[in-house]
Amino acid sequence: QLLKAEFQLRENRAPAAEDLCRAILVQAPKLREARMILALSLAAQGKRDDAKKEWAKLAQEFPQDRGIALQYLAQLAGETSARAEFERRLAEIENVPGLDTGSRYLLAEILMASGQRAKGVAQLEKLYGETAEARTGLRLVELQLAEGRAAVACGNLERVGGGEANLPASQRG
């Protein structure tokens, strides 16, 4: 099972690795390799606080691994600090007046990629409402379909293909 968990982690299937390690640790709570793979799988999923707890347990239970555990704990602390700085700077950019359409589109994509999906979709919807840009409309259609909002997606798809009649009044010829 341990090899299977390690394989899952290497194949970017961290949730599966986590499940396997948790099952292993129920039967063998002192199996250090399972604790290491669990900590790595949690970190890979962005569950940094849980990963920190596992590394701390490892350092406490296995003094010979304390150096490795402390190294990973320091790395997670650095990532947490960097994440806070990233989010602060992203919030600053969101409030910059007069961003061009391309920048606003990329900002929405960055928001979604950084775990702020609802905020990113809202940005795209606002941008599309103002510009009726086809790329933005098609991206919205894609996101709405993924969310199971087929009727809304269909309306936006129709708008994308509808030409000048669907443009905001300020952009009509």
Short mmCIF file of C-alpha atoms in Angstrom, two decimals, residues 35-131:
data_model
loop_
_atom_site.label_atom_id
_atom_site.label_comp_id
_atom_site.label_asym_id
_atom_site.label_seq_id
_atom_site.Cartn_x
_atom_site.Cartn_y
_atom_site.Cartn_z
CA ARG A 35 3.58 10.00 7.57
CA MET A 36 6.10 11.55 5.15
CA ILE A 37 4.04 10.72 2.06
CA LEU A 38 0.92 11.99 3.82
CA ALA A 39 2.63 15.31 4.63
CA LEU A 40 3.85 15.67 1.05
CA SER A 41 0.43 14.83 -0.39
CA LEU A 42 -1.26 17.38 1.89
CA ALA A 43 1.22 20.07 0.85
CA ALA A 44 0.67 19.18 -2.82
CA GLN A 45 -3.05 19.81 -2.34
CA GLY A 46 -2.44 23.17 -0.70
CA LYS A 47 -3.44 21.88 2.75
CA ARG A 48 -0.45 23.56 4.31
CA ASP A 49 -1.69 23.65 7.90
CA ASP A 50 -2.43 19.92 7.82
CA ALA A 51 0.97 19.25 6.22
CA LYS A 52 2.69 21.26 8.95
CA LYS A 53 0.95 19.16 11.61
CA GLU A 54 2.16 15.94 9.98
CA TRP A 55 5.75 17.20 9.69
CA ALA A 56 5.62 18.29 13.33
CA LYS A 57 4.37 14.81 14.36
CA LEU A 58 7.16 13.23 12.34
CA ALA A 59 9.80 15.42 14.00
CA GLN A 60 8.43 14.54 17.43
CA GLU A 61 8.01 10.80 16.87
CA PHE A 62 11.18 10.20 14.85
CA PRO A 63 14.11 12.32 16.11
CA GLN A 64 16.34 10.94 13.34
CA ASP A 65 14.02 12.66 10.80
CA ARG A 66 13.82 15.97 12.65
CA GLY A 67 16.14 17.72 10.16
CA ILE A 68 14.02 16.71 7.17
CA ALA A 69 10.81 17.67 8.96
CA LEU A 70 12.18 21.06 10.00
CA GLN A 71 13.34 21.72 6.44
CA TYR A 72 9.85 21.05 5.07
CA LEU A 73 8.26 23.10 7.86
CA ALA A 74 10.50 26.05 6.92
CA GLN A 75 9.59 25.63 3.26
CA LEU A 76 5.86 25.62 4.07
CA ALA A 77 6.27 28.72 6.24
CA GLY A 78 8.03 30.47 3.36
CA GLU A 79 5.29 29.46 0.93
CA THR A 80 2.65 30.76 3.33
CA SER A 81 4.45 34.09 3.57
CA ALA A 82 4.89 34.25 -0.20
CA ARG A 83 1.20 33.40 -0.71
CA ALA A 84 0.15 36.25 1.58
CA GLU A 85 2.38 38.66 -0.35
CA PHE A 86 0.99 37.36 -3.67
CA GLU A 87 -2.60 37.91 -2.51
CA ARG A 88 -1.78 41.41 -1.23
CA ARG A 89 -0.24 42.40 -4.56
CA LEU A 90 -3.09 40.81 -6.52
CA ALA A 91 -5.60 42.87 -4.51
CA GLU A 92 -3.61 46.02 -5.35
CA ILE A 93 -3.76 45.21 -9.07
CA GLU A 94 -7.50 44.56 -8.90
CA ASN A 95 -7.97 48.16 -7.75
CA VAL A 96 -5.85 49.80 -10.46
CA PRO A 97 -8.17 52.04 -12.52
CA GLY A 98 -8.12 51.86 -16.30
CA LEU A 99 -6.63 48.41 -16.86
CA ASP A 100 -6.85 47.43 -20.52
CA THR A 101 -9.06 44.55 -21.63
CA GLY A 102 -6.21 42.07 -22.02
CA SER A 103 -4.89 42.80 -18.55
CA ARG A 104 -8.34 42.46 -17.02
CA TYR A 105 -8.80 39.11 -18.78
CA LEU A 106 -5.46 37.85 -17.46
CA LEU A 107 -6.29 39.13 -13.98
CA ALA A 108 -9.50 37.08 -14.01
CA GLU A 109 -7.56 33.98 -15.09
CA ILE A 110 -4.98 34.55 -12.33
CA LEU A 111 -7.74 34.92 -9.75
CA MET A 112 -9.24 31.60 -10.84
CA ALA A 113 -5.87 29.85 -10.91
CA SER A 114 -5.08 31.10 -7.41
CA GLY A 115 -8.19 29.58 -5.89
CA GLN A 116 -10.47 32.60 -6.21
CA ARG A 117 -12.69 31.11 -8.90
CA ALA A 118 -15.90 32.98 -8.06
CA LYS A 119 -14.07 36.29 -8.05
CA GLY A 120 -12.38 35.49 -11.38
CA VAL A 121 -15.65 34.47 -13.02
CA ALA A 122 -17.26 37.67 -11.73
CA GLN A 123 -14.40 39.67 -13.28
CA LEU A 124 -14.91 37.89 -16.62
CA GLU A 125 -18.67 38.48 -16.51
CA LYS A 126 -18.14 42.19 -15.81
CA LEU A 127 -15.52 42.45 -18.56
CA TYR A 128 -17.74 40.65 -21.06
CA GLY A 129 -20.67 42.86 -20.15
CA GLU A 130 -18.56 45.93 -20.89
CA THR A 131 -16.66 44.77 -23.98
#
